PDB file of C-alpha atoms in Angstrom:
ATOM      1  CA  UNK A 265       0.000   0.000   0.000  1.00 53.00           C
ATOM      2  CA  UNK A 266       1.217   3.468  -0.727  1.00 61.00           C
ATOM      3  CA  UNK A 267       1.733   6.067   1.981  1.00 69.00           C
ATOM      4  CA  UNK A 268      -1.320   8.060   0.841  1.00 67.00           C
ATOM      5  CA  UNK A 269      -3.522   4.978   1.242  1.00 73.00           C
ATOM      6  CA  UNK A 270      -2.163   4.459   4.743  1.00 86.00           C
ATOM      7  CA  UNK A 271      -2.852   8.123   5.554  1.00 89.00           C
ATOM      8  CA  UNK A 272      -6.505   7.775   4.521  1.00 94.00           C
ATOM      9  CA  UNK A 273      -6.864   4.645   6.666  1.00 95.00           C
ATOM     10  CA  UNK A 274      -5.457   6.534   9.669  1.00 95.00           C
ATOM     11  CA  UNK A 275      -7.948   9.348   9.060  1.00 96.00           C
ATOM     12  CA  UNK A 276     -10.795   6.821   8.771  1.00 97.00           C
ATOM     13  CA  UNK A 277      -9.722   5.197  12.054  1.00 97.00           C
ATOM     14  CA  UNK A 278      -9.727   8.605  13.774  1.00 97.00           C
ATOM     15  CA  UNK A 279     -13.185   9.262  12.352  1.00 98.00           C
ATOM     16  CA  UNK A 280     -14.495   5.951  13.754  1.00 98.00           C
ATOM     17  CA  UNK A 281     -12.981   6.665  17.161  1.00 97.00           C
ATOM     18  CA  UNK A 282     -14.753  10.030  17.218  1.00 97.00           C
ATOM     19  CA  UNK A 283     -17.993   8.102  16.555  1.00 97.00           C
ATOM     20  CA  UNK A 284     -17.253   5.932  19.637  1.00 97.00           C
ATOM     21  CA  UNK A 285     -16.120   2.844  17.735  1.00 98.00           C
ATOM     22  CA  UNK A 286     -13.361   0.707  19.228  1.00 98.00           C
ATOM     23  CA  UNK A 287     -10.591  -0.110  16.764  1.00 98.00           C
ATOM     24  CA  UNK A 288      -9.815  -3.832  16.881  1.00 97.00           C
ATOM     25  CA  UNK A 289      -7.444  -4.362  13.969  1.00 97.00           C
ATOM     26  CA  UNK A 290      -5.894  -2.544  11.031  1.00 96.00           C
ATOM     27  CA  UNK A 291      -4.790  -4.115   7.769  1.00 96.00           C
ATOM     28  CA  UNK A 292      -5.970  -7.610   8.677  1.00 97.00           C
ATOM     29  CA  UNK A 293      -4.463  -9.794   5.958  1.00 97.00           C
ATOM     30  CA  UNK A 294      -5.381 -13.307   4.880  1.00 97.00           C
ATOM     31  CA  UNK A 295      -4.682 -15.401   1.802  1.00 96.00           C
ATOM     32  CA  UNK A 296      -7.897 -13.938   0.356  1.00 96.00           C
ATOM     33  CA  UNK A 297      -7.037 -10.278   0.812  1.00 95.00           C
ATOM     34  CA  UNK A 298      -6.962  -7.462   3.327  1.00 96.00           C
ATOM     35  CA  UNK A 299      -9.509  -5.696   5.497  1.00 97.00           C
ATOM     36  CA  UNK A 300      -8.497  -2.065   6.052  1.00 97.00           C
ATOM     37  CA  UNK A 301     -10.107  -1.615   9.474  1.00 98.00           C
ATOM     38  CA  UNK A 302     -12.002  -3.802  11.910  1.00 98.00           C
ATOM     39  CA  UNK A 303     -13.917  -1.874  14.551  1.00 98.00           C
ATOM     40  CA  UNK A 304     -16.796  -2.425  16.924  1.00 98.00           C
ATOM     41  CA  UNK A 305     -19.565  -0.510  18.597  1.00 96.00           C
ATOM     42  CA  UNK A 306     -22.195  -1.772  21.027  1.00 94.00           C
ATOM     43  CA  UNK A 307     -24.051  -3.881  18.434  1.00 96.00           C
ATOM     44  CA  UNK A 308     -21.718  -4.579  15.508  1.00 97.00           C
ATOM     45  CA  UNK A 309     -18.276  -5.754  14.556  1.00 98.00           C
ATOM     46  CA  UNK A 310     -17.548  -3.785  11.402  1.00 98.00           C
ATOM     47  CA  UNK A 311     -15.271  -4.789   8.568  1.00 98.00           C
ATOM     48  CA  UNK A 312     -14.411  -1.506   6.913  1.00 98.00           C
ATOM     49  CA  UNK A 313     -13.049  -0.766   3.454  1.00 97.00           C
ATOM     50  CA  UNK A 314     -11.585   2.723   3.121  1.00 97.00           C
ATOM     51  CA  UNK A 315     -11.824   4.399  -0.283  1.00 94.00           C
ATOM     52  CA  UNK A 316     -10.540   7.831  -1.193  1.00 92.00           C
ATOM     53  CA  UNK A 317     -11.228   9.818  -4.340  1.00 89.00           C
ATOM     54  CA  UNK A 318     -10.691  13.371  -5.425  1.00 86.00           C
ATOM     55  CA  UNK A 319     -13.929  15.328  -5.526  1.00 76.00           C
ATOM     56  CA  UNK A 320     -15.218  14.116  -8.832  1.00 69.00           C
ATOM     57  CA  UNK A 321     -18.585  13.782 -10.536  1.00 64.00           C
ATOM     58  CA  UNK A 322     -17.611  10.388 -12.018  1.00 76.00           C
ATOM     59  CA  UNK A 323     -18.777   8.046  -9.296  1.00 80.00           C
ATOM     60  CA  UNK A 324     -18.475   7.625  -5.563  1.00 85.00           C
ATOM     61  CA  UNK A 325     -15.567   5.911  -3.825  1.00 88.00           C
ATOM     62  CA  UNK A 326     -17.892   3.083  -2.739  1.00 89.00           C
ATOM     63  CA  UNK A 327     -18.587   2.268  -6.382  1.00 88.00           C
ATOM     64  CA  UNK A 328     -14.944   1.164  -6.599  1.00 88.00           C
ATOM     65  CA  UNK A 329     -15.553  -1.599  -4.035  1.00 93.00           C
ATOM     66  CA  UNK A 330     -16.252  -4.227  -6.662  1.00 92.00           C
ATOM     67  CA  UNK A 331     -18.080  -7.509  -6.146  1.00 93.00           C
ATOM     68  CA  UNK A 332     -14.698  -9.249  -6.319  1.00 94.00           C
ATOM     69  CA  UNK A 333     -13.305  -6.976  -3.589  1.00 95.00           C
ATOM     70  CA  UNK A 334     -16.440  -7.522  -1.486  1.00 95.00           C
ATOM     71  CA  UNK A 335     -15.988 -11.303  -1.764  1.00 95.00           C
ATOM     72  CA  UNK A 336     -12.354 -11.011  -0.622  1.00 96.00           C
ATOM     73  CA  UNK A 337     -13.377  -8.894   2.368  1.00 97.00           C
ATOM     74  CA  UNK A 338     -16.149 -11.350   3.282  1.00 96.00           C
ATOM     75  CA  UNK A 339     -13.792 -14.343   3.031  1.00 96.00           C
ATOM     76  CA  UNK A 340     -11.216 -12.542   5.191  1.00 97.00           C
ATOM     77  CA  UNK A 341     -13.923 -11.562   7.705  1.00 97.00           C
ATOM     78  CA  UNK A 342     -14.966 -15.218   8.026  1.00 96.00           C
ATOM     79  CA  UNK A 343     -11.374 -16.127   8.907  1.00 97.00           C
ATOM     80  CA  UNK A 344     -11.195 -13.297  11.442  1.00 97.00           C
ATOM     81  CA  UNK A 345     -14.477 -14.366  13.053  1.00 96.00           C
ATOM     82  CA  UNK A 346     -13.349 -17.987  13.277  1.00 96.00           C
ATOM     83  CA  UNK A 347     -10.401 -16.798  15.404  1.00 95.00           C
ATOM     84  CA  UNK A 348     -12.051 -13.943  17.327  1.00 92.00           C
ATOM     85  CA  UNK A 349     -14.963 -14.822  19.560  1.00 90.00           C
ATOM     86  CA  UNK A 350     -17.684 -12.185  19.617  1.00 93.00           C
ATOM     87  CA  UNK A 351     -21.416 -11.899  20.163  1.00 94.00           C
ATOM     88  CA  UNK A 352     -21.554  -8.830  17.949  1.00 97.00           C
ATOM     89  CA  UNK A 353     -23.350  -8.886  14.609  1.00 96.00           C
ATOM     90  CA  UNK A 354     -20.938  -8.627  11.642  1.00 96.00           C
ATOM     91  CA  UNK A 355     -21.408  -5.705   9.278  1.00 97.00           C
ATOM     92  CA  UNK A 356     -19.578  -4.536   6.160  1.00 98.00           C
ATOM     93  CA  UNK A 357     -19.004  -0.798   5.887  1.00 98.00           C
ATOM     94  CA  UNK A 358     -17.275   1.551   3.483  1.00 97.00           C
ATOM     95  CA  UNK A 359     -15.737   4.837   4.523  1.00 98.00           C
ATOM     96  CA  UNK A 360     -15.560   7.279   1.637  1.00 96.00           C
ATOM     97  CA  UNK A 361     -12.966  10.015   1.902  1.00 95.00           C
ATOM     98  CA  UNK A 362     -13.352  12.888  -0.540  1.00 93.00           C
ATOM     99  CA  UNK A 363     -10.274  15.040  -1.071  1.00 92.00           C
ATOM    100  CA  UNK A 364      -9.201  18.059  -3.038  1.00 90.00           C
ATOM    101  CA  UNK A 365      -5.496  18.801  -3.501  1.00 88.00           C
ATOM    102  CA  UNK A 366      -4.719  15.997  -1.002  1.00 84.00           C
ATOM    103  CA  UNK A 367      -6.795  17.653   1.731  1.00 90.00           C
ATOM    104  CA  UNK A 368      -9.877  15.970   3.163  1.00 93.00           C
ATOM    105  CA  UNK A 369     -13.076  17.726   2.133  1.00 93.00           C
ATOM    106  CA  UNK A 370     -15.493  15.212   3.647  1.00 94.00           C
ATOM    107  CA  UNK A 371     -15.810  11.727   5.087  1.00 96.00           C
ATOM    108  CA  UNK A 372     -18.904   9.602   4.598  1.00 96.00           C
ATOM    109  CA  UNK A 373     -19.499   6.391   6.552  1.00 97.00           C
ATOM    110  CA  UNK A 374     -21.693   3.937   4.652  1.00 96.00           C
ATOM    111  CA  UNK A 375     -22.938   1.440   7.212  1.00 97.00           C
ATOM    112  CA  UNK A 376     -23.955  -1.976   5.907  1.00 96.00           C
ATOM    113  CA  UNK A 377     -22.599  -1.040   2.455  1.00 95.00           C
ATOM    114  CA  UNK A 378     -22.798  -4.645   1.283  1.00 91.00           C
ATOM    115  CA  UNK A 379     -23.984  -8.023   2.579  1.00 83.00           C
ATOM    116  CA  UNK A 380     -22.796 -11.580   2.651  1.00 71.00           C
ATOM    117  CA  UNK A 381     -23.368 -13.174  -0.714  1.00 57.00           C
TER     118      UNK A 381
END
């Protein structure tokens, strides 16, 4: 991952902490792929994909989380859950970070952005 990508993940983690989420893991990697952030709140354990795009009328960052990427995240989440006991409901989120000239303009948290297939 490039340093910019890491920066956006750090900003997304800070955003979640401000929303009272507890950060459990960053860059959880399996043979299937990587989950950017794993966080929890009172009800959910959230597997979070962070996507950044320049302010742009040609699609949202979440639209770049393809079905293939979703399947990799889901497979990795299943491995995480098999090793991490929790009573929390799993959820798949996307955090969209919109930037202009490498400065954050806005952050949008899409809860339950996609489901198990």
